[in-house]
Amino acid sequence: MREPTYRDAIKAGWQLAWHHKSLWIFGMFAAFLGQMGIVELLSKMTFGVSYFRAPSFFVYAWDTFSQAGLSSLLRALDLSVDKWVWLIWLIIIFIGFGIFLAFVAVVSQGAIVHSATRFIEKNGKKFESTSVSWDHSRKHFWKLFGLNVLRKCVLALFISFVVWGTFNALIEPSAGDIVLFFVLFLMAAMVGMVLSFLLVYAVGYVVVEEFSFIKAIRSAWRLFTRHWFVSFEIGFIFIILNIVFVVIMLLGMYLLFLPSLALFAAAFLIQSTGLYTAGIILGFVLFIPFIVVLGSVFTVFGTATWTYLFTKMHREGIISHLVHLFHGGK
């Protein structure tokens, strides 16, 4: 039997994403769970550095609360009965929307994994309705939800360390602070990637093999330890794919905003505020559907590619591409 390659995985992922457009709706919601590995880590670290300051977010929150004061907070909450009713309803609506979004995103993630597995088992042939995958994933919602929450919590913990190290390196830095920052950054980057690998494998075990929560985590760890070099190779490939995704997104934004630029030029010449506003609206009307579709396709593609690799690792095993080269292709 021919050894499965990364090219086979990417090809299978693209075929599933392109030929099964019904999965794009799943990809749109699953994208809310975040991307893989170091890309998500870097984006969250940047966000954290922008808004938090050392030594931690809790100190920042306490300082803000102390400056505002309890009396100011109580005055802000001094509302009439009807305003309290509207506020409570608004909070309930937001909480309900958040719960709905979390449910759909998690189930969509599992549905893509299940669909990819069926696609692989049928050797790339089209399969029946994706509703089967949705129903199958829905049965495992709590396990999938728990895996995603666990990953987010551990990742957030390490990101907070990086943010703390960043501020120490920026505010009156010493040589030790700079070294500490790089150590924390590298540790967080490695942990972020490993957590992403483990999440992919654990989700695969839950959806494909229907393992329990704990058994899926243990099996994912064993699979990672047997294929750790392969996992990192694939992780770096996905970093490149994420860069390609960003480049396509920026090119699309440039092209789709060209009509808006024409309207801006016309608005400047005739001094028309309405035409300028129309240009802004037109740009967003064209760009938002583009980025939603692009993000949905990329999420389906990425999840399907990882699922292909998971099934091959789990059932057949994959040899590292670099190891294969160093051994002369034997």
Short mmCIF file of C-alpha atoms in Angstrom, two decimals:
data_model
loop_
_atom_site.label_atom_id
_atom_site.label_comp_id
_atom_site.label_asym_id
_atom_site.label_seq_id
_atom_site.Cartn_x
_atom_site.Cartn_y
_atom_site.Cartn_z
CA MET A 1 0.00 0.00 0.00
CA ARG A 2 1.33 3.43 -0.95
CA GLU A 3 2.43 5.62 1.94
CA PRO A 4 -0.02 8.53 2.43
CA THR A 5 1.57 11.93 1.87
CA TYR A 6 0.82 15.48 2.94
CA ARG A 7 -0.06 16.23 -0.66
CA ASP A 8 -2.74 13.53 -0.52
CA ALA A 9 -4.13 15.11 2.64
CA ILE A 10 -4.24 18.60 1.16
CA LYS A 11 -5.81 17.26 -2.03
CA ALA A 12 -8.47 15.36 -0.09
CA GLY A 13 -9.21 18.40 2.07
CA TRP A 14 -9.61 20.65 -0.96
CA GLN A 15 -11.80 18.14 -2.81
CA LEU A 16 -14.12 17.87 0.16
CA ALA A 17 -14.30 21.64 0.63
CA TRP A 18 -14.90 22.36 -3.04
CA HIS A 19 -17.23 19.52 -4.03
CA HIS A 20 -19.39 19.61 -0.89
CA LYS A 21 -20.44 23.23 -0.67
CA SER A 22 -23.17 22.30 1.78
CA LEU A 23 -20.38 22.04 4.35
CA TRP A 24 -19.56 25.72 3.98
CA ILE A 25 -22.32 26.64 6.41
CA PHE A 26 -20.65 24.34 8.95
CA GLY A 27 -17.33 25.97 8.20
CA MET A 28 -18.77 29.43 8.79
CA PHE A 29 -19.84 28.51 12.32
CA ALA A 30 -16.86 26.27 13.12
CA ALA A 31 -14.56 29.20 12.29
CA PHE A 32 -15.69 30.84 15.53
CA LEU A 33 -13.75 28.16 17.42
CA GLY A 34 -10.49 29.56 16.06
CA GLN A 35 -7.71 28.48 13.77
CA MET A 36 -4.95 25.99 14.39
CA GLY A 37 -1.73 26.41 16.31
CA ILE A 38 0.61 29.37 16.36
CA VAL A 39 -1.52 31.62 14.14
CA GLU A 40 -4.28 31.80 16.72
CA LEU A 41 -1.70 32.15 19.48
CA LEU A 42 -0.04 35.16 17.83
CA SER A 43 -3.34 36.91 17.18
CA LYS A 44 -4.51 36.42 20.75
CA MET A 45 -1.16 37.48 22.15
CA THR A 46 -1.30 40.69 20.10
CA PHE A 47 -4.80 41.37 21.41
CA GLY A 48 -3.67 40.72 24.94
CA VAL A 49 -0.65 43.00 24.70
CA SER A 50 -2.83 45.78 23.32
CA TYR A 51 -5.37 45.73 26.12
CA PHE A 52 -3.77 44.23 29.23
CA ARG A 53 -0.86 45.44 31.31
CA ALA A 54 1.48 43.68 33.72
CA PRO A 55 1.41 41.86 35.99
CA SER A 56 -1.94 40.40 34.94
CA PHE A 57 -5.43 41.09 33.69
CA PHE A 58 -6.78 40.78 37.22
CA VAL A 59 -4.62 43.69 38.38
CA TYR A 60 -5.82 45.69 35.38
CA ALA A 61 -9.44 44.92 36.20
CA TRP A 62 -8.92 45.80 39.87
CA ASP A 63 -7.28 49.13 39.01
CA THR A 64 -10.13 50.00 36.66
CA PHE A 65 -12.72 49.10 39.26
CA SER A 66 -10.88 51.04 41.95
CA GLN A 67 -10.68 54.15 39.79
CA ALA A 68 -14.35 54.00 38.91
CA GLY A 69 -15.36 53.30 42.47
CA LEU A 70 -18.26 51.36 43.84
CA SER A 71 -20.40 54.48 44.17
CA SER A 72 -20.02 55.30 40.46
CA LEU A 73 -21.03 51.77 39.57
CA LEU A 74 -24.11 51.96 41.77
CA ARG A 75 -25.11 55.30 40.24
CA ALA A 76 -24.82 53.80 36.77
CA LEU A 77 -27.16 51.00 37.82
CA ASP A 78 -29.75 53.37 39.27
CA LEU A 79 -32.35 52.67 36.60
CA SER A 80 -36.10 52.79 36.48
CA VAL A 81 -38.11 49.58 36.52
CA ASP A 82 -38.84 49.60 32.78
CA LYS A 83 -35.17 50.17 31.96
CA TRP A 84 -34.21 47.28 34.25
CA VAL A 85 -36.66 45.06 32.40
CA TRP A 86 -35.17 46.04 29.04
CA LEU A 87 -31.64 45.53 30.38
CA ILE A 88 -32.46 42.07 31.72
CA TRP A 89 -34.10 41.09 28.44
CA LEU A 90 -31.07 42.37 26.53
CA ILE A 91 -28.74 40.32 28.73
CA ILE A 92 -30.91 37.22 28.26
CA ILE A 93 -30.91 37.71 24.48
CA PHE A 94 -27.12 38.05 24.37
CA ILE A 95 -26.63 35.00 26.59
CA GLY A 96 -29.07 33.00 24.48
CA PHE A 97 -27.33 34.03 21.29
CA GLY A 98 -23.96 33.08 22.78
CA ILE A 99 -25.24 29.65 23.82
CA PHE A 100 -26.77 29.09 20.38
CA LEU A 101 -23.56 30.16 18.62
CA ALA A 102 -21.43 27.91 20.83
CA PHE A 103 -23.71 24.94 20.21
CA VAL A 104 -23.81 25.40 16.44
CA ALA A 105 -20.05 26.05 16.21
CA VAL A 106 -19.12 22.94 18.20
CA VAL A 107 -21.57 20.67 16.39
CA SER A 108 -20.43 22.09 13.05
CA GLN A 109 -16.84 21.23 13.89
CA GLY A 110 -17.80 17.64 14.61
CA ALA A 111 -19.99 17.49 11.51
CA ILE A 112 -17.08 18.50 9.28
CA VAL A 113 -14.88 15.82 10.88
CA HIS A 114 -17.57 13.18 10.39
CA SER A 115 -18.20 14.27 6.80
CA ALA A 116 -14.47 14.16 6.06
CA THR A 117 -14.27 10.64 7.48
CA ARG A 118 -17.13 9.49 5.26
CA PHE A 119 -15.48 11.19 2.29
CA ILE A 120 -12.23 9.33 2.96
CA GLU A 121 -13.99 6.00 3.44
CA LYS A 122 -15.74 6.45 0.09
CA ASN A 123 -12.38 7.20 -1.58
CA GLY A 124 -13.29 10.74 -2.50
CA LYS A 125 -16.77 9.99 -3.82
CA LYS A 126 -19.69 12.20 -2.94
CA PHE A 127 -21.81 11.08 -0.02
CA GLU A 128 -25.40 11.55 1.02
CA SER A 129 -26.86 14.48 2.93
CA THR A 130 -24.70 16.19 5.54
CA SER A 131 -27.61 15.99 7.99
CA VAL A 132 -26.29 12.55 8.98
CA SER A 133 -23.02 14.15 10.07
CA TRP A 134 -24.87 16.89 11.95
CA ASP A 135 -26.95 14.36 13.89
CA HIS A 136 -23.89 12.26 14.65
CA SER A 137 -21.93 15.27 15.91
CA ARG A 138 -24.85 16.53 17.97
CA LYS A 139 -24.76 13.34 20.04
CA HIS A 140 -21.20 14.16 21.08
CA PHE A 141 -21.75 17.86 21.77
CA TRP A 142 -20.70 17.89 25.42
CA LYS A 143 -17.48 16.00 24.79
CA LEU A 144 -16.57 18.25 21.86
CA PHE A 145 -17.50 21.34 23.85
CA GLY A 146 -15.37 20.19 26.77
CA LEU A 147 -12.36 19.60 24.54
CA ASN A 148 -12.60 23.07 23.02
CA VAL A 149 -13.08 24.75 26.40
CA LEU A 150 -10.14 22.86 27.89
CA ARG A 151 -7.88 23.93 25.04
CA LYS A 152 -9.01 27.56 25.25
CA CYS A 153 -8.42 27.70 29.01
CA VAL A 154 -4.91 26.22 28.86
CA LEU A 155 -4.03 28.41 25.89
CA ALA A 156 -5.34 31.52 27.65
CA LEU A 157 -3.19 30.69 30.68
CA PHE A 158 -0.02 30.52 28.61
CA ILE A 159 -0.96 33.63 26.64
CA SER A 160 -1.30 35.55 29.92
CA PHE A 161 2.28 34.52 30.75
CA VAL A 162 3.44 35.83 27.36
CA VAL A 163 1.58 39.12 27.88
CA TRP A 164 3.18 39.52 31.30
CA GLY A 165 6.62 38.78 29.86
CA THR A 166 6.00 41.22 27.00
CA PHE A 167 5.30 44.13 29.32
CA ASN A 168 8.29 43.29 31.46
CA ALA A 169 10.41 43.39 28.30
CA LEU A 170 8.92 46.72 27.16
CA ILE A 171 8.81 48.65 30.44
CA GLU A 172 12.35 49.32 31.70
CA PRO A 173 13.64 46.03 30.32
CA SER A 174 16.66 44.22 31.60
CA ALA A 175 18.55 41.43 29.88
CA GLY A 176 16.77 38.93 32.09
CA ASP A 177 13.35 40.33 31.15
CA ILE A 178 14.10 40.00 27.44
CA VAL A 179 15.35 36.43 27.87
CA LEU A 180 12.26 35.65 29.95
CA PHE A 181 10.01 37.02 27.21
CA PHE A 182 11.58 34.85 24.51
CA VAL A 183 11.44 31.78 26.74
CA LEU A 184 7.76 32.38 27.54
CA PHE A 185 6.97 33.13 23.90
CA LEU A 186 8.60 29.93 22.65
CA MET A 187 6.94 27.89 25.37
CA ALA A 188 3.53 29.36 24.58
CA ALA A 189 4.03 28.84 20.84
CA MET A 190 4.94 25.20 21.39
CA VAL A 191 2.08 24.65 23.81
CA GLY A 192 -0.35 26.34 21.41
CA MET A 193 0.65 24.06 18.58
CA VAL A 194 0.62 20.91 20.71
CA LEU A 195 -2.82 21.79 22.09
CA SER A 196 -4.08 22.24 18.54
CA PHE A 197 -2.73 18.83 17.55
CA LEU A 198 -4.27 17.21 20.60
CA LEU A 199 -7.62 18.89 19.95
CA VAL A 200 -7.69 17.61 16.37
CA TYR A 201 -6.83 14.08 17.43
CA ALA A 202 -9.19 14.07 20.42
CA VAL A 203 -12.07 15.38 18.30
CA GLY A 204 -11.29 12.65 15.78
CA TYR A 205 -11.43 9.98 18.46
CA VAL A 206 -14.72 11.35 19.81
CA VAL A 207 -16.44 11.71 16.43
CA VAL A 208 -14.93 8.81 14.49
CA GLU A 209 -14.27 6.23 17.21
CA GLU A 210 -16.87 7.54 19.69
CA PHE A 211 -14.43 7.43 22.60
CA SER A 212 -15.24 8.93 25.98
CA PHE A 213 -13.86 12.34 26.95
CA ILE A 214 -10.93 11.03 29.01
CA LYS A 215 -10.15 8.16 26.67
CA ALA A 216 -10.10 10.54 23.70
CA ILE A 217 -7.58 12.80 25.44
CA ARG A 218 -5.36 9.87 26.41
CA SER A 219 -5.54 8.39 22.91
CA ALA A 220 -4.80 11.79 21.37
CA TRP A 221 -1.70 12.13 23.55
CA ARG A 222 -0.49 8.65 22.59
CA LEU A 223 -1.06 9.39 18.91
CA PHE A 224 0.84 12.66 19.22
CA THR A 225 3.80 11.02 20.97
CA ARG A 226 3.99 8.45 18.16
CA HIS A 227 3.73 11.11 15.44
CA TRP A 228 5.10 14.24 17.10
CA PHE A 229 7.51 15.05 14.26
CA VAL A 230 4.79 14.55 11.66
CA SER A 231 2.44 16.76 13.68
CA PHE A 232 4.92 19.64 13.74
CA GLU A 233 5.63 19.25 10.04
CA ILE A 234 1.92 19.53 9.29
CA GLY A 235 1.63 22.42 11.73
CA PHE A 236 4.26 24.42 9.87
CA ILE A 237 2.59 23.59 6.57
CA PHE A 238 -0.60 25.08 7.96
CA ILE A 239 1.26 28.21 9.00
CA ILE A 240 2.18 28.64 5.33
CA LEU A 241 -1.41 27.91 4.30
CA ASN A 242 -2.64 30.54 6.77
CA ILE A 243 -0.27 33.06 5.21
CA VAL A 244 -1.65 32.18 1.77
CA PHE A 245 -5.15 32.63 3.18
CA VAL A 246 -4.28 36.11 4.48
CA VAL A 247 -2.71 37.09 1.15
CA ILE A 248 -5.83 35.98 -0.75
CA MET A 249 -7.99 37.88 1.72
CA LEU A 250 -5.96 41.08 1.27
CA LEU A 251 -5.99 40.77 -2.52
CA GLY A 252 -9.73 40.20 -2.46
CA MET A 253 -10.22 43.21 -0.21
CA TYR A 254 -8.19 45.37 -2.59
CA LEU A 255 -10.12 44.23 -5.67
CA LEU A 256 -13.54 44.43 -4.04
CA PHE A 257 -12.91 47.93 -2.72
CA LEU A 258 -11.91 49.25 -6.16
CA PRO A 259 -15.52 50.30 -6.97
CA SER A 260 -15.60 52.09 -3.63
CA LEU A 261 -12.40 53.94 -4.49
CA ALA A 262 -14.03 55.12 -7.71
CA LEU A 263 -17.00 56.41 -5.72
CA PHE A 264 -14.64 58.09 -3.24
CA ALA A 265 -12.91 59.88 -6.11
CA ALA A 266 -16.24 60.99 -7.56
CA ALA A 267 -17.42 62.11 -4.12
CA PHE A 268 -14.27 64.19 -3.70
CA LEU A 269 -14.72 65.86 -7.08
CA ILE A 270 -18.37 66.80 -6.60
CA GLN A 271 -18.13 67.17 -2.79
CA SER A 272 -20.88 64.62 -2.15
CA THR A 273 -21.13 63.09 1.32
CA GLY A 274 -23.85 60.72 0.15
CA LEU A 275 -21.64 59.30 -2.57
CA TYR A 276 -18.83 58.79 -0.06
CA THR A 277 -21.20 56.93 2.28
CA ALA A 278 -22.43 54.82 -0.64
CA GLY A 279 -18.83 53.87 -1.41
CA ILE A 280 -18.27 52.67 2.15
CA ILE A 281 -21.48 50.65 2.14
CA LEU A 282 -20.70 49.14 -1.27
CA GLY A 283 -17.23 48.11 -0.13
CA PHE A 284 -18.53 46.29 2.92
CA VAL A 285 -21.43 44.73 1.00
CA LEU A 286 -18.92 43.20 -1.41
CA PHE A 287 -16.19 42.34 1.10
CA ILE A 288 -18.16 40.77 3.95
CA PRO A 289 -19.70 37.93 1.86
CA PHE A 290 -16.27 37.32 0.33
CA ILE A 291 -14.51 36.96 3.68
CA VAL A 292 -17.33 34.81 5.09
CA VAL A 293 -17.17 32.39 2.15
CA LEU A 294 -13.37 32.39 2.13
CA GLY A 295 -13.20 31.72 5.86
CA SER A 296 -15.83 28.99 5.61
CA VAL A 297 -14.03 27.20 2.79
CA PHE A 298 -10.69 27.44 4.56
CA THR A 299 -12.15 26.06 7.79
CA VAL A 300 -13.68 23.09 5.97
CA PHE A 301 -10.45 22.55 4.06
CA GLY A 302 -8.27 22.73 7.16
CA THR A 303 -10.49 20.50 9.27
CA ALA A 304 -10.84 17.94 6.47
CA THR A 305 -7.09 17.89 5.88
CA TRP A 306 -6.37 17.31 9.55
CA THR A 307 -9.06 14.61 9.67
CA TYR A 308 -7.48 12.82 6.72
CA LEU A 309 -4.11 12.86 8.46
CA PHE A 310 -5.68 11.73 11.73
CA THR A 311 -7.31 8.70 10.12
CA LYS A 312 -4.07 7.73 8.39
CA MET A 313 -2.03 8.15 11.59
CA HIS A 314 -4.56 6.24 13.64
CA ARG A 315 -5.13 3.35 11.25
CA GLU A 316 -1.96 3.08 9.17
CA GLY A 317 0.71 5.41 10.54
CA ILE A 318 2.55 8.18 8.69
CA ILE A 319 6.31 8.55 8.35
CA SER A 320 7.79 12.03 8.67
CA HIS A 321 8.60 13.56 5.30
CA LEU A 322 11.99 14.77 6.53
CA VAL A 323 12.82 11.39 8.05
CA HIS A 324 11.79 9.79 4.77
CA LEU A 325 14.16 12.09 2.87
CA PHE A 326 17.06 11.51 5.25
CA HIS A 327 16.68 7.76 4.80
CA GLY A 328 16.96 8.11 1.06
CA GLY A 329 13.26 7.57 0.36
CA LYS A 330 13.33 4.02 1.70
#
